[in-house]
Short mmCIF file of C-alpha atoms in Angstrom, two decimals:
data_model
loop_
_atom_site.label_atom_id
_atom_site.label_comp_id
_atom_site.label_asym_id
_atom_site.label_seq_id
_atom_site.Cartn_x
_atom_site.Cartn_y
_atom_site.Cartn_z
CA MET A 2 -28.17 -19.25 25.40
CA GLY A 3 -27.20 -20.18 21.67
CA PHE A 4 -25.73 -17.82 18.98
CA VAL A 5 -28.93 -16.50 17.18
CA PRO A 6 -27.90 -13.65 14.55
CA VAL A 7 -31.06 -11.02 14.34
CA SER A 8 -30.14 -9.32 11.35
CA ARG A 9 -27.24 -8.87 8.85
CA LYS A 10 -24.99 -5.85 8.06
CA GLN A 11 -22.10 -5.82 5.42
CA THR A 12 -18.85 -4.99 7.41
CA GLY A 13 -15.18 -4.68 6.12
CA VAL A 14 -14.76 -8.05 6.44
CA SER A 15 -17.88 -10.23 6.49
CA VAL A 16 -21.58 -10.02 7.21
CA ALA A 17 -21.63 -9.27 10.84
CA THR A 18 -24.88 -9.19 13.06
CA ASN A 19 -26.20 -6.10 14.72
CA ALA A 20 -27.92 -8.02 17.55
CA THR A 21 -26.79 -10.81 19.43
CA SER A 22 -28.43 -13.36 22.08
CA ASP A 23 -25.97 -12.02 25.03
CA PRO A 24 -24.14 -8.41 24.86
CA ALA A 25 -22.35 -9.79 27.69
CA TYR A 26 -20.07 -12.22 25.49
CA GLU A 27 -18.93 -9.72 23.09
CA VAL A 28 -15.27 -9.57 22.35
CA ASP A 29 -14.67 -5.94 21.76
CA TRP A 30 -11.92 -3.59 22.87
CA GLU A 31 -11.38 -2.38 26.64
CA ASP A 32 -10.40 1.02 27.78
CA ASP A 33 -6.85 1.35 27.32
CA ASP A 34 -6.48 -2.21 25.75
CA SER A 35 -3.19 -3.07 25.01
CA GLY A 36 -4.02 -5.07 22.16
CA ASN A 37 -5.62 -2.22 20.36
CA PRO A 38 -3.15 -0.90 17.58
CA LYS A 39 -3.84 2.64 18.36
CA ASN A 40 -2.84 2.07 21.89
CA TRP A 41 0.71 1.01 20.81
CA SER A 42 3.49 2.71 22.13
CA LEU A 43 4.86 5.66 19.59
CA LEU A 44 7.82 3.95 19.19
CA TYR A 45 6.54 0.70 18.25
CA ARG A 46 3.83 2.51 15.80
CA ALA A 47 6.59 4.44 14.27
CA PHE A 48 8.59 1.37 13.37
CA ILE A 49 5.65 0.01 11.94
CA LEU A 50 5.24 2.98 9.51
CA PHE A 51 9.07 2.61 8.61
CA ILE A 52 8.60 -1.07 7.49
CA ALA A 53 5.44 -0.16 5.53
CA SER A 54 7.00 3.08 3.96
CA PHE A 55 10.23 1.09 2.94
CA SER A 56 8.55 -1.98 1.48
CA THR A 57 6.27 0.45 -0.36
CA LEU A 58 9.28 2.34 -1.70
CA THR A 59 10.56 -0.74 -2.85
CA VAL A 60 7.87 -1.69 -4.99
CA VAL A 61 7.18 1.79 -6.33
CA MET A 62 10.98 2.38 -6.98
CA TYR A 63 10.92 -0.92 -9.52
CA SER A 64 8.44 0.76 -11.77
CA THR A 65 10.69 3.48 -12.74
CA SER A 66 14.45 2.43 -12.30
CA TYR A 67 13.46 0.08 -15.35
CA THR A 68 13.07 3.12 -17.47
CA SER A 69 17.22 3.96 -16.52
CA GLY A 70 17.95 0.33 -18.19
CA MET A 71 15.43 0.59 -21.34
CA PRO A 72 18.69 1.60 -23.65
CA GLY A 73 20.93 -1.56 -22.38
CA MET A 74 17.82 -3.72 -22.78
CA MET A 75 17.20 -2.36 -26.51
CA ARG A 76 20.88 -3.18 -27.15
CA ASP A 77 21.19 -6.53 -25.70
CA PHE A 78 17.67 -7.41 -26.87
CA GLY A 79 17.99 -6.10 -30.45
CA VAL A 80 14.95 -4.07 -29.99
CA THR A 81 14.32 -0.99 -32.02
CA ASP A 82 10.96 0.70 -31.23
CA ASP A 83 11.28 2.63 -28.13
CA THR A 84 7.42 1.76 -27.39
CA LEU A 85 8.06 -1.76 -27.33
CA VAL A 86 10.63 -1.44 -24.43
CA VAL A 87 8.49 0.89 -22.50
CA LEU A 88 5.81 -1.95 -22.57
CA GLY A 89 7.60 -3.08 -19.18
CA VAL A 90 6.45 0.12 -17.45
CA THR A 91 2.70 -0.64 -18.60
CA THR A 92 2.24 -4.34 -17.93
CA TYR A 93 3.98 -3.32 -14.27
CA LEU A 94 1.28 -0.78 -13.80
CA ILE A 95 -1.13 -2.89 -15.06
CA GLY A 96 -0.06 -5.73 -12.70
CA LEU A 97 -0.19 -3.24 -9.82
CA ALA A 98 -4.01 -2.49 -10.95
CA ALA A 99 -4.75 -6.33 -10.81
CA GLY A 100 -3.25 -6.97 -7.61
CA SER A 101 -4.90 -4.14 -5.94
CA VAL A 102 -8.35 -5.61 -6.40
CA ILE A 103 -7.40 -8.62 -5.03
CA LEU A 104 -5.26 -8.10 -2.17
CA ALA A 105 -7.05 -4.91 -0.79
CA PRO A 106 -10.03 -7.19 -0.35
CA LEU A 107 -8.34 -10.36 1.04
CA SER A 108 -6.47 -7.98 3.86
CA GLU A 109 -10.11 -7.19 4.92
CA MET A 110 -11.16 -11.00 5.38
CA TYR A 111 -7.49 -12.24 6.59
CA GLY A 112 -5.73 -9.17 7.85
CA ARG A 113 -2.81 -7.22 6.64
CA ARG A 114 0.07 -9.22 7.98
CA PRO A 115 -0.54 -12.66 6.08
CA ILE A 116 -0.93 -11.02 2.83
CA TYR A 117 2.01 -8.47 3.48
CA ILE A 118 4.29 -11.57 4.11
CA ALA A 119 2.92 -13.67 1.09
CA SER A 120 3.03 -10.87 -1.40
CA MET A 121 6.35 -9.76 -0.57
CA GLY A 122 7.82 -12.93 -0.69
CA SER A 123 6.65 -13.45 -3.94
CA PHE A 124 7.45 -10.09 -5.19
CA CYS A 125 10.99 -11.03 -4.13
CA LEU A 126 11.34 -14.10 -6.07
CA LEU A 127 9.73 -12.98 -9.15
CA ILE A 128 12.43 -10.50 -9.76
CA LEU A 129 14.83 -13.40 -10.50
CA PRO A 130 13.52 -14.01 -13.81
CA CYS A 131 13.51 -10.48 -14.74
CA ALA A 132 17.37 -10.05 -13.75
CA LEU A 133 18.40 -13.46 -16.01
CA ALA A 134 15.81 -13.08 -18.90
CA ASP A 135 17.31 -13.55 -22.34
CA ASN A 136 14.59 -11.50 -24.03
CA LEU A 137 12.39 -8.90 -23.49
CA GLU A 138 8.99 -11.14 -23.78
CA GLY A 139 10.42 -12.49 -20.33
CA VAL A 140 11.19 -9.23 -18.93
CA VAL A 141 7.34 -7.64 -19.64
CA VAL A 142 5.66 -10.53 -18.69
CA THR A 143 7.28 -11.32 -15.34
CA ARG A 144 7.16 -7.58 -14.16
CA PHE A 145 3.27 -7.93 -14.60
CA PHE A 146 3.26 -10.95 -12.09
CA GLY A 147 5.57 -9.19 -9.90
CA ALA A 148 3.70 -6.14 -9.80
CA ILE A 149 0.41 -8.11 -8.79
CA CYS A 150 2.27 -9.43 -5.80
CA GLY A 151 4.17 -5.91 -4.94
CA SER A 152 0.58 -4.36 -5.07
CA ALA A 153 -0.30 -5.30 -1.44
CA MET A 154 2.25 -2.72 -0.24
CA ILE A 155 0.72 0.23 -2.42
CA SER A 156 -3.29 -0.85 -1.92
CA ASN A 157 -2.97 -1.98 1.82
CA ALA A 158 -0.52 0.01 3.58
CA PRO A 159 -2.82 3.21 3.90
CA GLY A 160 -5.22 1.07 5.49
CA THR A 161 -2.24 -0.01 7.95
CA VAL A 162 -1.78 3.93 8.71
CA ASN A 163 -5.30 4.02 9.53
CA ASP A 164 -5.26 1.05 11.84
CA ILE A 165 -2.57 2.35 13.89
CA VAL A 166 -3.10 6.15 14.14
CA SER A 167 -6.01 8.05 15.69
CA GLU A 168 -7.89 10.53 13.38
CA GLU A 169 -6.03 13.38 14.80
CA TYR A 170 -2.58 12.59 13.55
CA ARG A 171 -3.62 10.43 10.69
CA ALA A 172 -2.43 13.22 8.19
CA LEU A 173 0.69 13.20 9.77
CA ALA A 174 1.42 9.34 9.77
CA PHE A 175 0.12 9.07 5.99
CA SER A 176 2.56 12.01 5.41
CA ILE A 177 5.33 10.24 6.92
CA TRP A 178 4.59 6.96 5.34
CA SER A 179 4.09 8.94 2.02
CA ILE A 180 8.09 9.42 1.90
CA GLY A 181 8.58 6.01 0.23
CA PRO A 182 5.71 5.73 -2.18
CA MET A 183 5.71 9.51 -3.34
CA ASN A 184 9.53 9.44 -3.82
CA GLY A 185 9.87 5.93 -5.05
CA PRO A 186 9.26 7.10 -8.72
CA VAL A 187 12.04 9.35 -8.21
CA VAL A 188 14.67 7.15 -6.31
CA GLY A 189 14.25 4.89 -8.98
CA PRO A 190 15.67 6.53 -11.93
CA LEU A 191 18.10 8.41 -9.65
CA VAL A 192 19.68 5.37 -7.96
CA GLY A 193 18.84 3.08 -11.38
CA GLY A 194 20.75 5.89 -13.64
CA PHE A 195 23.97 5.38 -11.80
CA VAL A 196 23.63 1.57 -11.64
CA TYR A 197 23.09 1.06 -15.04
CA GLU A 198 25.58 3.17 -16.19
CA TYR A 199 28.28 1.56 -14.28
CA LEU A 200 27.08 -2.08 -13.88
CA GLY A 201 24.30 -2.46 -16.44
CA TRP A 202 20.82 -2.99 -16.57
CA ARG A 203 20.53 -6.65 -15.12
CA TRP A 204 21.80 -4.83 -11.77
CA THR A 205 18.79 -2.29 -11.75
CA ASN A 206 17.06 -5.76 -11.14
CA TRP A 207 19.36 -7.00 -8.56
CA LEU A 208 19.45 -4.04 -6.25
CA VAL A 209 15.78 -3.87 -5.91
CA MET A 210 15.51 -7.88 -5.09
CA ILE A 211 18.32 -7.21 -2.52
CA LEU A 212 15.96 -4.34 -0.72
CA ALA A 213 13.07 -6.72 -1.39
CA GLY A 214 14.74 -9.32 0.71
CA VAL A 215 15.31 -6.88 3.50
CA ALA A 216 11.60 -5.55 2.90
CA PHE A 217 10.41 -9.26 3.55
CA PHE A 218 12.59 -9.97 6.57
CA LEU A 219 10.93 -6.97 8.18
CA LEU A 220 7.70 -7.79 7.35
CA ASN A 221 8.15 -10.84 9.12
CA LEU A 222 8.51 -8.62 12.23
CA PHE A 223 5.27 -6.82 11.33
CA PRO A 224 2.25 -7.58 13.62
CA GLU A 225 -1.13 -7.59 12.72
CA THR A 226 -3.03 -4.37 12.72
CA TYR A 227 -6.48 -4.94 11.28
CA ALA A 228 -9.10 -4.62 14.47
CA PRO A 229 -11.64 -6.68 12.75
CA ALA A 230 -8.96 -9.50 11.95
CA ILE A 231 -7.64 -9.27 15.56
CA LEU A 232 -11.04 -9.40 17.26
CA ARG A 233 -11.98 -12.26 15.37
CA ARG A 234 -9.09 -14.15 16.42
CA ARG A 235 -9.84 -13.18 20.05
CA SER A 236 -13.48 -14.47 20.02
CA ALA A 237 -12.37 -17.49 18.36
CA LYS A 238 -9.77 -18.28 21.03
CA MET A 239 -12.41 -17.43 23.74
CA ARG A 240 -14.49 -19.80 22.43
CA LYS A 241 -11.70 -22.54 22.28
CA GLU A 242 -10.12 -21.71 25.67
CA THR A 243 -13.76 -21.67 27.47
CA SER A 244 -15.66 -24.17 25.34
CA ASP A 245 -18.55 -21.62 25.37
CA ARG A 246 -20.01 -21.10 21.94
CA ARG A 247 -21.38 -17.69 23.11
CA TRP A 248 -18.56 -15.58 22.96
CA TRP A 249 -18.30 -13.57 19.44
CA SER A 250 -17.54 -10.26 17.86
CA ARG A 251 -19.24 -8.36 15.67
CA TYR A 252 -16.71 -9.19 12.59
CA ASP A 253 -17.02 -12.82 12.79
CA ASP A 254 -17.65 -14.58 9.60
CA LYS A 255 -21.41 -15.64 9.07
CA VAL A 256 -21.22 -16.88 5.73
CA ARG A 257 -19.38 -19.49 3.03
CA ILE A 258 -15.84 -18.25 2.15
CA TRP A 259 -16.95 -18.09 -1.24
CA GLU A 260 -19.68 -15.82 -0.38
CA LEU A 261 -17.35 -13.74 1.37
CA LEU A 262 -14.85 -13.55 -1.55
CA LYS A 263 -17.51 -12.50 -3.89
CA ILE A 264 -18.85 -9.65 -1.61
CA ASN A 265 -14.81 -8.36 -0.88
CA LEU A 266 -13.45 -8.60 -4.41
CA SER A 267 -16.46 -6.98 -5.98
CA ARG A 268 -16.77 -4.25 -3.30
CA PRO A 269 -14.02 -1.69 -5.10
CA PHE A 270 -15.43 -2.05 -8.28
CA ILE A 271 -19.22 -1.30 -7.10
CA MET A 272 -17.96 1.50 -5.28
CA ALA A 273 -15.64 2.65 -8.16
CA VAL A 274 -18.95 2.92 -10.11
CA LYS A 275 -21.63 3.73 -7.72
CA GLU A 276 -19.94 6.06 -4.99
CA PRO A 277 -19.77 9.68 -6.51
CA ILE A 278 -16.80 10.42 -4.07
CA CYS A 279 -14.73 7.45 -5.85
CA ILE A 280 -15.70 8.43 -9.49
CA PHE A 281 -14.58 12.00 -9.33
CA TRP A 282 -11.32 11.39 -7.07
CA ASN A 283 -10.52 8.37 -9.22
CA LEU A 284 -10.84 9.98 -12.23
CA TYR A 285 -8.83 13.13 -10.70
CA ILE A 286 -6.25 11.32 -9.48
CA ALA A 287 -5.71 8.85 -12.17
CA VAL A 288 -4.72 11.76 -14.67
CA LEU A 289 -2.28 13.19 -12.44
CA TYR A 290 -0.85 9.88 -11.89
CA ALA A 291 -0.85 8.94 -15.46
CA ILE A 292 1.12 12.21 -16.27
CA LEU A 293 3.74 11.75 -13.38
CA TYR A 294 4.46 8.46 -14.82
CA LEU A 295 4.59 9.84 -18.37
CA CYS A 296 7.48 12.42 -16.95
CA PHE A 297 9.51 9.34 -16.35
CA VAL A 298 9.45 8.54 -20.19
CA ALA A 299 9.46 12.40 -21.06
CA TYR A 300 12.82 13.52 -19.09
CA PRO A 301 15.07 10.82 -20.61
CA ILE A 302 13.82 12.14 -23.81
CA VAL A 303 14.48 15.69 -22.60
CA PHE A 304 17.90 15.47 -20.90
CA SER A 305 19.27 12.24 -22.46
CA GLU A 306 18.29 12.86 -26.09
CA GLY A 307 17.79 16.79 -25.84
CA ARG A 308 20.83 17.70 -23.96
CA GLY A 309 23.13 14.57 -24.34
CA TRP A 310 23.17 13.83 -20.46
CA SER A 311 24.22 10.24 -18.98
CA ALA A 312 22.04 7.61 -17.75
CA GLY A 313 23.27 8.67 -14.16
CA PHE A 314 22.85 12.47 -14.78
CA THR A 315 19.39 12.24 -16.22
CA GLY A 316 18.53 10.42 -12.84
CA LEU A 317 19.56 13.35 -11.25
CA SER A 318 17.07 15.87 -12.93
CA TYR A 319 14.27 14.14 -11.16
CA VAL A 320 15.41 15.80 -7.81
CA GLY A 321 13.18 18.53 -8.32
CA ILE A 322 10.05 16.32 -8.14
CA GLY A 323 11.75 14.53 -5.03
CA ILE A 324 12.39 18.05 -3.30
CA GLY A 325 8.60 19.34 -4.20
CA SER A 326 7.61 15.86 -2.56
CA LEU A 327 9.79 16.26 0.74
CA ILE A 328 8.45 19.98 1.25
CA VAL A 329 5.09 18.83 1.68
CA ILE A 330 5.97 16.22 4.23
CA VAL A 331 8.01 18.38 6.00
CA CYS A 332 5.45 21.13 5.97
CA GLU A 333 2.65 18.80 7.59
CA PRO A 334 2.39 20.35 10.86
CA ALA A 335 1.61 23.93 9.16
CA ILE A 336 -0.75 21.95 6.89
CA ARG A 337 -2.51 20.41 9.91
CA ARG A 338 -2.91 23.77 11.27
CA MET A 339 -4.34 24.92 7.97
CA ILE A 340 -7.06 21.86 8.12
CA ASN A 341 -7.86 22.34 11.89
CA SER A 342 -8.50 26.00 11.64
CA HIS A 343 -11.62 24.89 9.44
CA GLN A 344 -15.22 25.25 11.60
CA ALA A 345 -15.87 22.09 13.57
CA ASP A 346 -18.33 19.57 12.44
CA PRO A 347 -21.06 19.73 15.28
CA GLU A 348 -21.34 16.00 15.30
CA THR A 349 -17.93 14.93 15.66
CA GLY A 350 -16.47 18.12 17.13
CA ARG A 351 -13.59 17.67 14.37
CA PRO A 352 -12.92 19.60 11.09
CA PRO A 353 -15.12 17.74 8.39
CA PRO A 354 -13.21 15.72 5.57
CA GLU A 355 -13.67 18.63 3.20
CA ALA A 356 -10.97 20.63 5.33
CA MET A 357 -8.39 18.09 3.97
CA VAL A 358 -9.78 18.92 0.51
CA SER A 359 -8.61 22.62 1.12
CA ILE A 360 -4.92 21.71 0.80
CA VAL A 361 -5.71 19.59 -2.67
CA CYS A 362 -7.19 22.75 -4.03
CA VAL A 363 -3.68 24.36 -3.56
CA ALA A 364 -2.16 21.36 -5.03
CA ALA A 365 -4.26 21.19 -8.03
CA VAL A 366 -2.90 24.54 -9.07
CA CYS A 367 0.72 23.82 -8.23
CA VAL A 368 0.58 20.46 -10.36
CA PRO A 369 -0.17 21.88 -14.12
CA VAL A 370 1.78 25.48 -13.02
CA GLY A 371 4.88 23.08 -12.74
CA GLU A 372 4.37 21.24 -16.09
CA ILE A 373 3.82 24.46 -17.96
CA ILE A 374 7.21 25.71 -16.62
CA PHE A 375 8.81 22.49 -17.54
CA ALA A 376 7.36 22.41 -21.22
CA TRP A 377 8.83 25.72 -21.92
CA THR A 378 11.99 25.45 -20.04
CA CYS A 379 13.26 21.78 -20.82
CA THR A 380 14.81 22.65 -24.44
CA PRO A 381 18.64 22.83 -24.58
CA ASN A 382 18.12 26.62 -25.47
CA VAL A 383 17.23 27.04 -21.45
CA HIS A 384 19.58 26.63 -18.68
CA TRP A 385 19.02 23.06 -17.41
CA VAL A 386 18.28 24.26 -13.89
CA ALA A 387 14.95 25.85 -14.96
CA PRO A 388 13.30 22.50 -15.76
CA ILE A 389 14.49 20.90 -12.47
CA ILE A 390 13.43 23.92 -10.50
CA ALA A 391 9.94 23.34 -12.30
CA GLY A 392 9.68 19.99 -11.08
CA VAL A 393 9.37 21.51 -7.23
CA PRO A 394 5.72 22.91 -7.50
CA PHE A 395 5.25 19.84 -10.11
CA GLY A 396 6.31 17.16 -7.01
CA ALA A 397 4.66 19.29 -4.12
CA GLY A 398 1.29 19.09 -6.18
CA ASN A 399 1.39 15.52 -6.51
CA CYS A 400 2.62 14.66 -3.35
CA ALA A 401 0.01 16.78 -1.47
CA VAL A 402 -2.91 15.42 -3.91
CA PHE A 403 -1.87 12.01 -3.23
CA ILE A 404 -1.67 12.19 0.84
CA TYR A 405 -4.77 14.33 1.07
CA ALA A 406 -7.26 12.95 -1.32
CA SER A 407 -6.28 9.55 -0.47
CA ASN A 408 -6.81 10.79 3.25
CA TYR A 409 -10.48 11.99 2.30
CA LEU A 410 -11.05 8.59 1.12
CA VAL A 411 -9.83 7.09 4.05
CA HIS A 412 -11.94 9.54 6.28
CA SER A 413 -14.75 9.02 4.53
CA TYR A 414 -15.05 5.58 3.94
CA GLY A 415 -13.73 4.14 7.43
CA ILE A 416 -13.53 0.31 7.39
CA PHE A 417 -13.94 0.49 3.60
CA ALA A 418 -10.76 2.43 2.87
CA ALA A 419 -8.89 -0.44 1.63
CA SER A 420 -11.62 -1.06 -0.91
CA ALA A 421 -12.03 2.61 -1.74
CA LEU A 422 -8.13 2.97 -2.45
CA ALA A 423 -8.10 -0.35 -4.23
CA GLY A 424 -10.59 1.02 -6.84
CA ASN A 425 -8.66 4.28 -6.87
CA SER A 426 -5.35 2.35 -7.84
CA VAL A 427 -6.93 0.29 -10.39
CA LEU A 428 -8.14 3.44 -12.30
CA ARG A 429 -4.66 5.17 -11.92
CA SER A 430 -2.57 2.50 -12.76
CA VAL A 431 -4.30 1.44 -15.84
CA LEU A 432 -4.26 4.98 -17.09
CA GLY A 433 -0.65 5.51 -16.04
CA ALA A 434 0.24 2.16 -17.93
CA VAL A 435 -1.29 3.12 -21.12
CA LEU A 436 -0.39 7.09 -21.26
CA PRO A 437 3.54 6.62 -21.19
CA LEU A 438 3.01 4.22 -24.15
CA ALA A 439 1.93 7.61 -26.07
CA GLY A 440 5.09 9.39 -24.39
CA PRO A 441 7.96 8.75 -27.31
CA SER A 442 5.64 9.50 -30.33
CA MET A 443 4.08 12.26 -28.73
CA TYR A 444 6.98 14.37 -27.77
CA GLY A 445 8.27 13.43 -31.36
CA THR A 446 5.25 14.59 -32.81
CA LEU A 447 4.32 17.72 -31.20
CA GLY A 448 7.81 18.68 -29.56
CA ALA A 449 8.79 18.97 -25.84
CA ASN A 450 7.23 22.41 -25.42
CA TRP A 451 3.81 21.74 -27.09
CA ALA A 452 3.59 17.91 -25.42
CA GLY A 453 4.04 19.44 -22.31
CA THR A 454 1.90 22.45 -22.70
CA LEU A 455 -1.28 19.69 -23.82
CA LEU A 456 -0.11 17.80 -20.67
CA ALA A 457 -0.59 20.99 -18.28
CA CYS A 458 -4.15 22.01 -20.24
CA LEU A 459 -5.49 18.67 -19.18
CA GLU A 460 -4.30 19.02 -15.36
CA PHE A 461 -5.75 22.51 -15.33
CA ALA A 462 -9.16 21.10 -17.29
CA LEU A 463 -9.23 19.09 -13.76
CA ILE A 464 -8.72 21.60 -11.48
CA PRO A 465 -12.74 21.90 -10.89
CA ILE A 466 -13.04 18.73 -9.22
CA PRO A 467 -11.28 19.22 -6.00
CA PHE A 468 -13.08 22.96 -5.60
CA VAL A 469 -16.73 21.25 -6.13
CA PHE A 470 -15.74 18.73 -3.22
CA TYR A 471 -14.33 21.57 -1.17
CA ARG A 472 -17.76 23.47 -1.33
CA TYR A 473 -20.51 20.58 -1.82
CA GLY A 474 -18.24 17.45 -0.48
CA GLY A 475 -20.56 17.32 2.69
CA LYS A 476 -23.93 17.14 0.89
CA ILE A 477 -22.25 14.47 -1.52
CA ARG A 478 -21.20 12.32 1.05
CA MET A 479 -24.54 12.41 2.96
CA ARG A 480 -26.24 11.24 -0.52
CA SER A 481 -23.96 8.00 -0.19
CA ARG A 482 -26.01 5.09 0.84
CA LEU A 483 -22.65 3.21 1.93
CA ILE A 484 -21.65 6.20 4.14
CA ARG A 485 -25.10 6.35 5.48
CA GLU A 486 -25.06 2.72 6.43
CA MET A 487 -21.60 3.40 8.25
CA ARG A 488 -22.87 5.85 9.99
CA ALA A 489 -25.93 4.31 11.14
CA ASP A 490 -24.23 1.03 12.21
CA ALA A 491 -21.75 3.62 14.45
CA GLU A 492 -24.70 4.97 15.91
CA ARG A 493 -26.00 1.75 16.70
CA MET A 494 -22.85 0.47 18.32
CA GLU A 495 -22.67 3.66 20.29
CA ALA A 496 -25.91 3.34 21.62
CA LYS A 497 -25.46 -0.21 22.35
CA ARG A 498 -22.21 0.84 24.08
CA LYS A 499 -23.80 3.41 26.23
CA ALA A 500 -26.78 1.13 26.72
CA GLY A 501 -24.62 -1.62 28.38
CA GLU A 502 -22.85 1.22 30.31
CA GLU A 503 -26.24 2.09 31.92
CA LYS A 504 -26.71 -1.23 32.56
CA ALA A 505 -23.67 -1.97 34.40
CA LYS A 506 -24.05 1.20 36.24
CA SER A 507 -27.61 0.32 37.27
CA LYS A 508 -26.36 -3.29 38.28
CA ALA A 509 -23.39 -1.62 40.68
CA GLU A 510 -26.07 0.61 42.07
CA ARG A 511 -28.50 -2.50 42.82
CA GLU A 512 -25.83 -4.17 44.41
CA GLU A 513 -24.75 -1.40 46.61
CA ASP A 514 -28.30 -0.95 47.64
CA GLU A 515 -28.30 -4.94 48.60
CA LYS A 516 -25.11 -4.21 50.91
CA VAL A 517 -26.74 -1.25 52.43
CA LEU A 518 -29.77 -2.86 52.97
CA GLU A 519 -27.82 -6.05 54.34
CA LYS A 520 -26.17 -3.84 56.79
CA GLU A 521 -29.40 -2.17 58.13
CA VAL A 522 -30.93 -5.79 58.85
CA GLU A 523 -27.60 -6.77 60.77
CA LYS A 524 -28.00 -3.61 62.81
CA ALA A 525 -31.63 -4.38 63.53
CA ASP A 526 -30.88 -8.14 64.64
CA VAL A 527 -27.98 -6.63 66.80
#
């Protein structure tokens, strides 16, 4: 019997069929399947999380370590305008945005591993021209292309976390992975400040290149984790080994490659403008992310220019933000208990996705509170410890928003999580690229007190977004056509699985009845 697709349905990787000629030849996970990433040993999955977190740390720290070496570049390249040198941060973040919309969908087509290896190898090589550049233009342009490659870790790693961890422990695993990306912006100027002070700005590039080389080596040890990619390869292997074309998986590609590219590359943009969840969360996260990156321009203004600190000690001023992030990560078990205390969804038996938004509601208040405290304690007339302490609630709030808002998107969109996060990455990276350009002139015009107050007011104005989703998120999700289609597809697959089990059970019962009948016939013959 040939393979005859009956109906087509978009999946995370292709256009898949919901009915086939013979369900007995479907390649899918078996019970306790050792090939299923979610069934791998705890130690092995922890190793994968470490690689993903370290590699993401390397990419993210390069975005901010650049700020430590800006005075040296201005001196060597004869640049006098602060805004021009900040363009290196802008082009890097725009590169992260551009890369996300390309590499995240490609990982849903070809799997995580090949995208990681190719991207990190290219990222490592593109640091070399920055380290050897003899003009600012070369640095700014090359950082853009390097960021496109490095974006694979930021946009795809959350999908990898989702690949290998069950829903119950997803937030914990996401928190562990977040140690890298959430502390990368802090580690960048912290390490870069001392490297620049003692070795020069070029070594801020050489250091990241060394770390990227280590990450590239580790990623070559990285297994494929994306279930659709694994099942597609299994079905292809079965067809080849058995010479039987009936073997199939529901993720097999059924259309031409260019049609797949069109579907997968356009999905992040379509979701970003059509999905209500994506629209509001993208706006909220993007604004907070942009203000966070503005801090990496503001801190040198406040501590280096305002207080006369050296580059190395200015890097230490970010410690408060880092401590706040680590507090959230360490408190994950307590946060998980808070999430699990919500009333379970009758359909799933688990807390609804909106339970995670409760954490974001708390974080949404912490962020502007930290910002307003920093704004009015950052001037030299106040002891230096006060603005650093203000970074603790600010860092904790940003970390919690990043972890649990992203987790909410992953939980809501399932196999489309990478596309949802890619659209989110685009907007936040673009806004994070543009806003820091206004930092020098804004702080110069308004002063540190009122510039920080303006940013805090913007963050206060966005607080209602998580509260609205906490209260009405379930209804909003059910209005999403994409989520409804995903749920219907999951229900069909579950019904199909149960039907297969019933069929196998009936067959076993018939065989048992036949054996009993044969024994009775044998006894009668005797």
